[in-house]
PDB file of C-alpha atoms in Angstrom:
ATOM      1  CA  MET A  23       0.000   0.000   0.000  1.00 44.00           C
ATOM      2  CA  SER A  24       1.200   3.530  -0.725  1.00 47.00           C
ATOM      3  CA  SER A  25       2.568   5.335   2.320  1.00 52.00           C
ATOM      4  CA  GLU A  26       0.112   8.101   1.468  1.00 79.00           C
ATOM      5  CA  MET A  27      -2.926   5.822   1.766  1.00 91.00           C
ATOM      6  CA  ILE A  28      -4.601   4.453   4.884  1.00 95.00           C
ATOM      7  CA  ILE A  29      -7.563   2.113   5.310  1.00 97.00           C
ATOM      8  CA  ARG A  30      -9.757   2.940   8.296  1.00 97.00           C
ATOM      9  CA  ARG A  31     -13.266   2.452   9.630  1.00 98.00           C
ATOM     10  CA  TYR A  32     -16.017   4.659   8.261  1.00 98.00           C
ATOM     11  CA  ARG A  33     -17.112   7.416  10.640  1.00 97.00           C
ATOM     12  CA  PRO A  34     -20.499   9.236  10.634  1.00 96.00           C
ATOM     13  CA  SER A  35     -18.617  12.446   9.892  1.00 97.00           C
ATOM     14  CA  ASP A  36     -17.629  10.898   6.538  1.00 97.00           C
ATOM     15  CA  GLN A  37     -21.232  10.682   5.344  1.00 97.00           C
ATOM     16  CA  ASP A  38     -21.331  13.700   3.027  1.00 97.00           C
ATOM     17  CA  VAL A  39     -18.028  13.031   1.282  1.00 97.00           C
ATOM     18  CA  VAL A  40     -18.745   9.304   1.016  1.00 97.00           C
ATOM     19  CA  THR A  41     -22.215   9.920  -0.418  1.00 97.00           C
ATOM     20  CA  ASP A  42     -20.767  12.251  -3.065  1.00 97.00           C
ATOM     21  CA  LEU A  43     -17.993   9.766  -3.860  1.00 97.00           C
ATOM     22  CA  TRP A  44     -20.475   6.912  -4.163  1.00 97.00           C
ATOM     23  CA  SER A  45     -22.834   8.942  -6.355  1.00 97.00           C
ATOM     24  CA  ARG A  46     -20.136   9.873  -8.886  1.00 97.00           C
ATOM     25  CA  ALA A  47     -18.545   6.423  -8.950  1.00 98.00           C
ATOM     26  CA  ALA A  48     -21.896   4.623  -9.234  1.00 97.00           C
ATOM     27  CA  ARG A  49     -23.034   6.769 -12.161  1.00 97.00           C
ATOM     28  CA  GLN A  50     -19.757   6.100 -13.932  1.00 97.00           C
ATOM     29  CA  ALA A  51     -19.927   2.316 -13.343  1.00 97.00           C
ATOM     30  CA  HIS A  52     -23.638   1.913 -14.076  1.00 97.00           C
ATOM     31  CA  PRO A  53     -24.681   4.363 -16.809  1.00 96.00           C
ATOM     32  CA  PHE A  54     -27.315   1.831 -17.851  1.00 96.00           C
ATOM     33  CA  LEU A  55     -29.276   2.269 -14.587  1.00 95.00           C
ATOM     34  CA  ASP A  56     -31.883   5.043 -14.499  1.00 92.00           C
ATOM     35  CA  GLY A  57     -31.470   7.355 -11.521  1.00 91.00           C
ATOM     36  CA  GLU A  58     -28.257   5.724 -10.335  1.00 94.00           C
ATOM     37  CA  GLY A  59     -26.393   7.677  -7.666  1.00 94.00           C
ATOM     38  CA  ALA A  60     -29.378   9.697  -6.509  1.00 94.00           C
ATOM     39  CA  GLY A  61     -32.908   9.603  -5.104  1.00 94.00           C
ATOM     40  CA  GLU A  62     -34.040   6.462  -3.306  1.00 93.00           C
ATOM     41  CA  ARG A  63     -30.731   4.700  -3.843  1.00 92.00           C
ATOM     42  CA  ALA A  64     -28.893   7.578  -2.143  1.00 95.00           C
ATOM     43  CA  ARG A  65     -31.341   7.489   0.755  1.00 95.00           C
ATOM     44  CA  LEU A  66     -30.764   3.762   1.237  1.00 94.00           C
ATOM     45  CA  LEU A  67     -27.013   4.317   1.231  1.00 95.00           C
ATOM     46  CA  ARG A  68     -27.232   6.952   3.970  1.00 95.00           C
ATOM     47  CA  GLU A  69     -29.922   5.360   6.137  1.00 96.00           C
ATOM     48  CA  VAL A  70     -29.254   1.640   5.676  1.00 95.00           C
ATOM     49  CA  ASP A  71     -25.909   0.726   4.148  1.00 95.00           C
ATOM     50  CA  LEU A  72     -23.777   3.227   6.059  1.00 97.00           C
ATOM     51  CA  VAL A  73     -25.523   2.249   9.299  1.00 95.00           C
ATOM     52  CA  ARG A  74     -25.828  -1.525   9.129  1.00 94.00           C
ATOM     53  CA  ALA A  75     -22.846  -2.671   7.076  1.00 96.00           C
ATOM     54  CA  GLU A  76     -19.226  -2.942   8.179  1.00 97.00           C
ATOM     55  CA  ASN A  77     -17.860   0.036   6.276  1.00 98.00           C
ATOM     56  CA  TRP A  78     -14.266   0.996   5.552  1.00 98.00           C
ATOM     57  CA  VAL A  79     -12.785   3.935   3.692  1.00 98.00           C
ATOM     58  CA  ALA A  80      -9.524   4.539   1.856  1.00 98.00           C
ATOM     59  CA  GLU A  81      -7.962   7.891   2.652  1.00 97.00           C
ATOM     60  CA  ARG A  82      -5.071   9.636   0.933  1.00 95.00           C
ATOM     61  CA  LYS A  83      -3.559  12.898   2.153  1.00 92.00           C
ATOM     62  CA  GLY A  84      -6.550  13.446   4.418  1.00 93.00           C
ATOM     63  CA  SER A  85      -9.173  12.939   1.681  1.00 96.00           C
ATOM     64  CA  VAL A  86     -11.520   9.965   1.494  1.00 97.00           C
ATOM     65  CA  ILE A  87     -11.212   8.383  -1.954  1.00 98.00           C
ATOM     66  CA  GLY A  88     -12.827   4.942  -1.559  1.00 98.00           C
ATOM     67  CA  LEU A  89     -15.679   3.155   0.220  1.00 98.00           C
ATOM     68  CA  LEU A  90     -16.075  -0.550   0.988  1.00 98.00           C
ATOM     69  CA  GLY A  91     -19.205  -2.037   2.543  1.00 98.00           C
ATOM     70  CA  LEU A  92     -19.209  -5.577   3.939  1.00 97.00           C
ATOM     71  CA  ARG A  93     -22.220  -7.690   4.898  1.00 93.00           C
ATOM     72  CA  VAL A  94     -20.952  -9.548   7.939  1.00 80.00           C
ATOM     73  CA  ASP A  95     -23.092 -12.060   9.823  1.00 65.00           C
ATOM     74  CA  GLY A  96     -20.425 -13.428  12.167  1.00 45.00           C
ATOM     75  CA  PRO A  97     -17.211 -12.299  13.828  1.00 40.00           C
ATOM     76  CA  GLY A  98     -15.127 -13.070  10.736  1.00 41.00           C
ATOM     77  CA  GLY A  99     -11.399 -13.521  10.988  1.00 43.00           C
ATOM     78  CA  GLY A 100      -8.820 -14.205   8.308  1.00 45.00           C
ATOM     79  CA  ASP A 101      -9.402 -17.954   8.554  1.00 49.00           C
ATOM     80  CA  GLY A 102     -13.178 -17.647   8.913  1.00 52.00           C
ATOM     81  CA  PRO A 103     -15.985 -18.471   6.487  1.00 64.00           C
ATOM     82  CA  GLY A 104     -15.623 -15.254   4.519  1.00 86.00           C
ATOM     83  CA  VAL A 105     -17.758 -12.210   3.854  1.00 95.00           C
ATOM     84  CA  GLU A 106     -19.930 -10.672   1.149  1.00 96.00           C
ATOM     85  CA  VAL A 107     -18.837  -7.381  -0.365  1.00 97.00           C
ATOM     86  CA  GLY A 108     -21.963  -5.251  -0.530  1.00 96.00           C
ATOM     87  CA  GLY A 109     -20.326  -2.379  -2.380  1.00 96.00           C
ATOM     88  CA  LEU A 110     -16.948  -1.038  -3.490  1.00 98.00           C
ATOM     89  CA  PHE A 111     -16.642   2.466  -4.895  1.00 98.00           C
ATOM     90  CA  VAL A 112     -13.605   4.621  -5.662  1.00 98.00           C
ATOM     91  CA  ALA A 113     -13.783   8.298  -6.590  1.00 97.00           C
ATOM     92  CA  PRO A 114     -13.411   8.593 -10.399  1.00 97.00           C
ATOM     93  CA  GLU A 115     -10.387  10.872 -10.088  1.00 96.00           C
ATOM     94  CA  ALA A 116      -8.632   8.327  -7.817  1.00 96.00           C
ATOM     95  CA  GLN A 117      -9.312   5.181  -9.837  1.00 96.00           C
ATOM     96  CA  GLY A 118      -6.254   3.242 -10.913  1.00 94.00           C
ATOM     97  CA  GLY A 119      -4.312   4.305  -7.833  1.00 94.00           C
ATOM     98  CA  GLY A 120      -4.747   1.118  -5.822  1.00 94.00           C
ATOM     99  CA  ALA A 121      -7.531   2.141  -3.428  1.00 97.00           C
ATOM    100  CA  GLY A 122     -10.011  -0.484  -4.605  1.00 97.00           C
ATOM    101  CA  ARG A 123      -7.416  -3.250  -4.484  1.00 95.00           C
ATOM    102  CA  GLU A 124      -6.263  -2.274  -0.997  1.00 95.00           C
ATOM    103  CA  LEU A 125      -9.825  -2.138   0.319  1.00 97.00           C
ATOM    104  CA  LEU A 126     -10.581  -5.639  -0.991  1.00 97.00           C
ATOM    105  CA  GLU A 127      -7.305  -7.050   0.321  1.00 94.00           C
ATOM    106  CA  HIS A 128      -8.078  -5.485   3.694  1.00 95.00           C
ATOM    107  CA  ALA A 129     -11.433  -7.278   3.708  1.00 96.00           C
ATOM    108  CA  ALA A 130      -9.732 -10.561   2.803  1.00 94.00           C
ATOM    109  CA  ALA A 131      -7.187 -10.143   5.583  1.00 91.00           C
ATOM    110  CA  LEU A 132     -10.000  -9.657   8.096  1.00 92.00           C
ATOM    111  CA  HIS A 133     -12.530 -12.210   6.870  1.00 94.00           C
ATOM    112  CA  GLY A 134     -10.910 -14.639   4.441  1.00 93.00           C
ATOM    113  CA  ALA A 135     -12.944 -15.633   1.373  1.00 95.00           C
ATOM    114  CA  LEU A 136     -14.846 -12.914  -0.496  1.00 96.00           C
ATOM    115  CA  THR A 137     -18.009 -12.947  -2.601  1.00 97.00           C
ATOM    116  CA  LEU A 138     -19.593 -10.079  -4.482  1.00 97.00           C
ATOM    117  CA  GLU A 139     -21.998  -9.274  -7.293  1.00 97.00           C
ATOM    118  CA  VAL A 140     -21.225  -7.097 -10.297  1.00 98.00           C
ATOM    119  CA  PHE A 141     -23.564  -5.989 -13.060  1.00 98.00           C
ATOM    120  CA  GLU A 142     -22.837  -7.712 -16.346  1.00 98.00           C
ATOM    121  CA  GLY A 143     -22.831  -4.288 -17.977  1.00 97.00           C
ATOM    122  CA  ASN A 144     -20.039  -3.031 -15.708  1.00 97.00           C
ATOM    123  CA  ALA A 145     -17.155  -4.181 -17.920  1.00 97.00           C
ATOM    124  CA  ARG A 146     -14.493  -2.248 -16.032  1.00 96.00           C
ATOM    125  CA  GLY A 147     -15.616  -3.671 -12.700  1.00 97.00           C
ATOM    126  CA  ARG A 148     -15.570  -7.197 -14.106  1.00 97.00           C
ATOM    127  CA  ARG A 149     -12.021  -6.752 -15.436  1.00 97.00           C
ATOM    128  CA  PHE A 150     -10.901  -5.389 -12.084  1.00 97.00           C
ATOM    129  CA  CYS A 151     -12.321  -8.383 -10.219  1.00 97.00           C
ATOM    130  CA  ALA A 152     -10.780 -10.843 -12.681  1.00 95.00           C
ATOM    131  CA  TYR A 153      -7.401  -9.166 -12.195  1.00 93.00           C
ATOM    132  CA  LEU A 154      -7.710  -9.731  -8.445  1.00 94.00           C
ATOM    133  CA  GLY A 155      -8.491 -13.409  -8.848  1.00 92.00           C
ATOM    134  CA  PHE A 156     -12.295 -13.529  -8.617  1.00 96.00           C
ATOM    135  CA  THR A 157     -14.096 -16.217 -10.588  1.00 96.00           C
ATOM    136  CA  GLU A 158     -17.734 -16.559 -11.599  1.00 96.00           C
ATOM    137  CA  ARG A 159     -19.997 -18.625  -9.358  1.00 95.00           C
ATOM    138  CA  GLY A 160     -23.431 -17.858 -10.779  1.00 97.00           C
ATOM    139  CA  ARG A 161     -25.801 -15.369 -12.383  1.00 97.00           C
ATOM    140  CA  ARG A 162     -29.175 -13.886 -11.615  1.00 97.00           C
ATOM    141  CA  THR A 163     -31.440 -11.050 -12.739  1.00 97.00           C
ATOM    142  CA  ASP A 164     -31.635  -8.093 -10.382  1.00 96.00           C
ATOM    143  CA  GLU A 165     -35.296  -7.754  -9.407  1.00 95.00           C
ATOM    144  CA  GLU A 166     -35.114  -3.992  -8.951  1.00 91.00           C
ATOM    145  CA  THR A 167     -33.449  -3.061 -12.247  1.00 94.00           C
ATOM    146  CA  GLY A 168     -33.980  -6.077 -14.488  1.00 96.00           C
ATOM    147  CA  HIS A 169     -30.286  -6.158 -15.358  1.00 97.00           C
ATOM    148  CA  PRO A 170     -28.181  -9.335 -15.071  1.00 98.00           C
ATOM    149  CA  LEU A 171     -25.832  -9.680 -12.089  1.00 98.00           C
ATOM    150  CA  ILE A 172     -22.800 -11.966 -11.937  1.00 98.00           C
ATOM    151  CA  THR A 173     -21.819 -13.538  -8.624  1.00 97.00           C
ATOM    152  CA  LEU A 174     -18.049 -13.717  -8.148  1.00 97.00           C
ATOM    153  CA  GLU A 175     -15.966 -15.382  -5.463  1.00 97.00           C
ATOM    154  CA  ARG A 176     -12.374 -15.617  -4.309  1.00 96.00           C
ATOM    155  CA  ALA A 177     -10.824 -18.039  -1.834  1.00 94.00           C
ATOM    156  CA  ALA A 178      -9.212 -16.778   1.343  1.00 94.00           C
ATOM    157  CA  PRO A 179      -5.632 -15.638   0.745  1.00 93.00           C
ATOM    158  CA  LEU A 180      -2.712 -17.700   1.955  1.00 93.00           C
ATOM    159  CA  LYS A 181      -1.277 -15.879   4.969  1.00 93.00           C
ATOM    160  CA  SER A 182       2.468 -15.916   5.454  1.00 96.00           C
ATOM    161  CA  VAL A 183       5.380 -13.962   6.891  1.00 98.00           C
ATOM    162  CA  GLY A 184       8.678 -12.920   5.309  1.00 97.00           C
ATOM    163  CA  TRP A 185      11.981 -11.465   6.491  1.00 98.00           C
ATOM    164  CA  LEU A 186      13.587  -8.535   4.683  1.00 97.00           C
ATOM    165  CA  HIS A 187      17.308  -8.835   5.330  1.00 96.00           C
ATOM    166  CA  LEU A 188      19.815  -6.907   3.231  1.00 96.00           C
ATOM    167  CA  ARG A 189      23.574  -7.143   2.949  1.00 93.00           C
ATOM    168  CA  GLU A 190      25.310  -4.475   0.863  1.00 92.00           C
ATOM    169  CA  GLY A 191      22.095  -3.832  -1.043  1.00 93.00           C
ATOM    170  CA  ARG A 192      21.391  -7.506  -1.786  1.00 95.00           C
ATOM    171  CA  LEU A 193      18.280  -9.312  -0.513  1.00 96.00           C
ATOM    172  CA  LEU A 194      18.498 -12.617   1.344  1.00 96.00           C
ATOM    173  CA  SER A 195      16.383 -15.310  -0.347  1.00 96.00           C
ATOM    174  CA  VAL A 196      15.947 -19.066   0.099  1.00 96.00           C
ATOM    175  CA  ARG A 197      15.099 -22.015  -2.143  1.00 96.00           C
ATOM    176  CA  THR A 198      13.321 -25.155  -1.007  1.00 94.00           C
ATOM    177  CA  ARG A 199      14.419 -28.609  -2.114  1.00 93.00           C
ATOM    178  CA  GLY A 200      13.032 -29.660  -5.487  1.00 91.00           C
ATOM    179  CA  ASN A 201      12.138 -26.092  -6.412  1.00 90.00           C
ATOM    180  CA  ASP A 202      13.953 -23.639  -8.712  1.00 92.00           C
ATOM    181  CA  THR A 203      12.207 -20.529  -7.328  1.00 94.00           C
ATOM    182  CA  PHE A 204      13.556 -18.472  -4.422  1.00 96.00           C
ATOM    183  CA  TYR A 205      11.392 -16.940  -1.685  1.00 96.00           C
ATOM    184  CA  LEU A 206      11.858 -14.633   1.247  1.00 96.00           C
ATOM    185  CA  PRO A 207      12.862 -16.467   4.432  1.00 97.00           C
ATOM    186  CA  GLY A 208       9.666 -17.169   6.355  1.00 96.00           C
ATOM    187  CA  GLY A 209       6.524 -19.171   5.816  1.00 95.00           C
ATOM    188  CA  LYS A 210       3.073 -19.946   7.143  1.00 94.00           C
ATOM    189  CA  TYR A 211       1.633 -19.492  10.597  1.00 93.00           C
ATOM    190  CA  GLU A 212       1.028 -22.347  12.991  1.00 95.00           C
ATOM    191  CA  PRO A 213      -2.145 -22.338  15.117  1.00 93.00           C
ATOM    192  CA  GLY A 214      -2.076 -19.712  17.830  1.00 95.00           C
ATOM    193  CA  GLU A 215       1.009 -17.901  16.561  1.00 96.00           C
ATOM    194  CA  THR A 216       1.319 -14.178  16.000  1.00 96.00           C
ATOM    195  CA  ALA A 217       3.067 -13.039  12.833  1.00 97.00           C
ATOM    196  CA  ARG A 218       6.259 -12.231  14.728  1.00 97.00           C
ATOM    197  CA  GLU A 219       6.221 -15.581  16.517  1.00 98.00           C
ATOM    198  CA  ALA A 220       5.703 -17.411  13.219  1.00 98.00           C
ATOM    199  CA  LEU A 221       8.641 -15.641  11.585  1.00 98.00           C
ATOM    200  CA  SER A 222      10.924 -16.156  14.571  1.00 98.00           C
ATOM    201  CA  ARG A 223      10.186 -19.905  14.458  1.00 97.00           C
ATOM    202  CA  GLU A 224      10.586 -20.127  10.665  1.00 97.00           C
ATOM    203  CA  LEU A 225      13.973 -18.391  10.719  1.00 97.00           C
ATOM    204  CA  GLY A 226      15.187 -20.908  13.261  1.00 96.00           C
ATOM    205  CA  GLU A 227      13.863 -23.888  11.308  1.00 96.00           C
ATOM    206  CA  GLU A 228      14.952 -22.702   7.868  1.00 96.00           C
ATOM    207  CA  LEU A 229      18.287 -21.017   8.542  1.00 97.00           C
ATOM    208  CA  GLY A 230      19.284 -21.884  12.104  1.00 96.00           C
ATOM    209  CA  LEU A 231      18.955 -18.238  13.176  1.00 96.00           C
ATOM    210  CA  VAL A 232      17.918 -17.029  16.610  1.00 96.00           C
ATOM    211  CA  VAL A 233      15.775 -13.941  16.051  1.00 97.00           C
ATOM    212  CA  PRO A 234      13.508 -13.160  19.027  1.00 97.00           C
ATOM    213  CA  ALA A 235       9.994 -12.148  18.035  1.00 97.00           C
ATOM    214  CA  GLU A 236      10.252  -8.895  19.971  1.00 97.00           C
ATOM    215  CA  GLU A 237      13.180  -7.790  17.787  1.00 97.00           C
ATOM    216  CA  LEU A 238      11.093  -7.935  14.606  1.00 98.00           C
ATOM    217  CA  SER A 239       9.407  -4.791  13.254  1.00 97.00           C
ATOM    218  CA  GLU A 240       6.616  -4.882  10.682  1.00 97.00           C
ATOM    219  CA  GLU A 241       7.743  -3.286   7.429  1.00 95.00           C
ATOM    220  CA  CYS A 242       4.884  -3.820   4.985  1.00 93.00           C
ATOM    221  CA  VAL A 243       2.134  -6.140   3.778  1.00 93.00           C
ATOM    222  CA  ILE A 244       2.382  -7.604   0.277  1.00 94.00           C
ATOM    223  CA  HIS A 245      -0.651  -8.760  -1.731  1.00 92.00           C
ATOM    224  CA  ASP A 246       0.099 -10.816  -4.816  1.00 92.00           C
ATOM    225  CA  VAL A 247      -0.528 -14.150  -6.520  1.00 89.00           C
ATOM    226  CA  ALA A 248       0.871 -17.050  -4.500  1.00 90.00           C
ATOM    227  CA  HIS A 249       3.498 -18.880  -6.542  1.00 89.00           C
ATOM    228  CA  GLY A 250       2.435 -22.367  -7.609  1.00 85.00           C
ATOM    229  CA  LYS A 251      -1.028 -22.159  -5.999  1.00 85.00           C
ATOM    230  CA  ASN A 252      -3.253 -21.958  -9.106  1.00 82.00           C
ATOM    231  CA  GLY A 253      -3.908 -18.243  -8.860  1.00 84.00           C
ATOM    232  CA  ARG A 254      -4.712 -18.110  -5.158  1.00 90.00           C
ATOM    233  CA  ARG A 255      -3.852 -14.801  -3.521  1.00 92.00           C
ATOM    234  CA  LEU A 256      -1.087 -14.240  -0.995  1.00 93.00           C
ATOM    235  CA  HIS A 257      -1.168 -11.990   2.079  1.00 94.00           C
ATOM    236  CA  MET A 258       2.429 -11.711   3.277  1.00 96.00           C
ATOM    237  CA  THR A 259       3.432  -9.602   6.262  1.00 97.00           C
ATOM    238  CA  CYS A 260       7.089  -8.596   5.974  1.00 97.00           C
ATOM    239  CA  PHE A 261       9.391  -7.732   8.863  1.00 98.00           C
ATOM    240  CA  THR A 262      12.833  -6.290   9.414  1.00 97.00           C
ATOM    241  CA  GLY A 263      15.008  -6.530  12.522  1.00 96.00           C
ATOM    242  CA  GLY A 264      17.204  -9.052  14.253  1.00 94.00           C
ATOM    243  CA  PRO A 265      20.992  -9.375  13.975  1.00 93.00           C
ATOM    244  CA  GLN A 266      22.765  -7.890  10.977  1.00 91.00           C
ATOM    245  CA  ASP A 267      25.756 -10.216  10.983  1.00 92.00           C
ATOM    246  CA  ILE A 268      24.322 -13.670  10.345  1.00 94.00           C
ATOM    247  CA  ALA A 269      25.691 -17.036   9.245  1.00 93.00           C
ATOM    248  CA  PRO A 270      22.694 -18.969   7.892  1.00 95.00           C
ATOM    249  CA  VAL A 271      22.720 -22.759   8.081  1.00 96.00           C
ATOM    250  CA  PRO A 272      20.085 -24.227   5.730  1.00 95.00           C
ATOM    251  CA  GLY A 273      17.845 -26.665   7.528  1.00 91.00           C
ATOM    252  CA  ARG A 274      14.616 -28.582   7.120  1.00 77.00           C
ATOM    253  CA  GLU A 275      13.472 -28.256   3.492  1.00 91.00           C
ATOM    254  CA  ILE A 276      15.825 -25.408   2.520  1.00 96.00           C
ATOM    255  CA  ALA A 277      18.274 -26.374  -0.250  1.00 96.00           C
ATOM    256  CA  GLU A 278      20.229 -23.109  -0.353  1.00 96.00           C
ATOM    257  CA  TYR A 279      20.197 -19.412   0.358  1.00 96.00           C
ATOM    258  CA  ALA A 280      21.470 -16.518  -1.737  1.00 96.00           C
ATOM    259  CA  TRP A 281      21.874 -12.740  -1.709  1.00 95.00           C
ATOM    260  CA  PHE A 282      20.248 -11.224  -4.805  1.00 95.00           C
ATOM    261  CA  ASP A 283      20.420  -7.795  -6.385  1.00 94.00           C
ATOM    262  CA  ARG A 284      17.374  -6.280  -8.040  1.00 92.00           C
ATOM    263  CA  GLN A 285      17.769  -8.019 -11.392  1.00 92.00           C
ATOM    264  CA  GLU A 286      18.546 -11.430  -9.908  1.00 93.00           C
ATOM    265  CA  ALA A 287      15.591 -11.178  -7.535  1.00 91.00           C
ATOM    266  CA  ARG A 288      13.220 -10.389 -10.379  1.00 87.00           C
ATOM    267  CA  GLU A 289      14.517 -13.275 -12.508  1.00 90.00           C
ATOM    268  CA  ARG A 290      14.777 -16.004  -9.883  1.00 93.00           C
ATOM    269  CA  CYS A 291      12.251 -15.205  -7.169  1.00 93.00           C
ATOM    270  CA  ALA A 292       8.509 -15.603  -6.583  1.00 91.00           C
ATOM    271  CA  PRO A 293       6.107 -12.877  -7.854  1.00 89.00           C
ATOM    272  CA  ALA A 294       5.748 -11.181  -4.466  1.00 90.00           C
ATOM    273  CA  HIS A 295       9.485 -10.409  -4.584  1.00 89.00           C
ATOM    274  CA  ALA A 296       8.880  -7.810  -7.288  1.00 88.00           C
ATOM    275  CA  GLN A 297       6.812  -5.668  -4.926  1.00 91.00           C
ATOM    276  CA  VAL A 298       9.346  -6.095  -2.137  1.00 94.00           C
ATOM    277  CA  VAL A 299      12.245  -5.157  -4.409  1.00 93.00           C
ATOM    278  CA  ASP A 300      10.418  -2.119  -5.826  1.00 91.00           C
ATOM    279  CA  ARG A 301       9.781  -0.902  -2.288  1.00 92.00           C
ATOM    280  CA  LEU A 302      13.393  -1.390  -1.253  1.00 94.00           C
ATOM    281  CA  VAL A 303      14.668   0.378  -4.383  1.00 93.00           C
ATOM    282  CA  ALA A 304      12.322   3.319  -3.726  1.00 92.00           C
ATOM    283  CA  GLN A 305      13.697   3.526  -0.194  1.00 93.00           C
ATOM    284  CA  GLY A 306      17.265   3.551  -1.483  1.00 93.00           C
ATOM    285  CA  ARG A 307      18.079   0.248   0.244  1.00 93.00           C
ATOM    286  CA  MET A 308      18.663  -1.592  -3.054  1.00 91.00           C
ATOM    287  CA  ARG A 309      20.157  -0.225  -6.252  1.00 84.00           C
ATOM    288  CA  GLY A 310      17.709   0.495  -9.042  1.00 73.00           C
TER     289      GLY A 310
END
């Protein structure tokens, strides 16, 4: 996520700006619907959707640019049964800047699997959902408008942790046995673990390193396609910290480790590495 963007809970004080945002975005997405973005539909947004749904907004430089409404029946949780997206709208002038993607990934991190409906006539919305890994589950005719709706779904993302460790501008990466692709050191959570605890354990198992959980600092969260998982999404929380002078000893399933520059990382590492490398280059921690 851009350092200029935050995802936060909707507040009643957001109502006017969110209603305007929704109205403009809805008219753009659904020009085939009479009265879209106004009248009774606007009243329902203010009096029902913004009151009953779990609503989140994307904010950049103090301005709200996106709205996400979730229909949540239970407590949720990243490993829970999932949630239905009731609405996702981004201000027309902010579209293409990542707000919609970050709002959906935030929902997935909280609740797991996602379902939503998109009008068949909303070609841009359908392309956006396909890009983020949604697949069609069914179709129906909207009773109110008479227009066809497509039901889309996406499985819960795989949740993992990764360690960002640099030496002279080169990124530490590991390769598992029987695999040609390199990954960040780290892996999946075990039941009951926090992200820091999971990474501390993985670094010990993979590389024989002692890195106490309390020495790890969250750096960023990466959303991408999980390598070798048939298009399933990845939610990877990345950390820095721990000792700088290390002598890794490959263990368990790790075949080797390596220190890669930007080009080597892009050529030999999993897709999520590209985002990590771009971030590190932008920060001046790796050469461009």
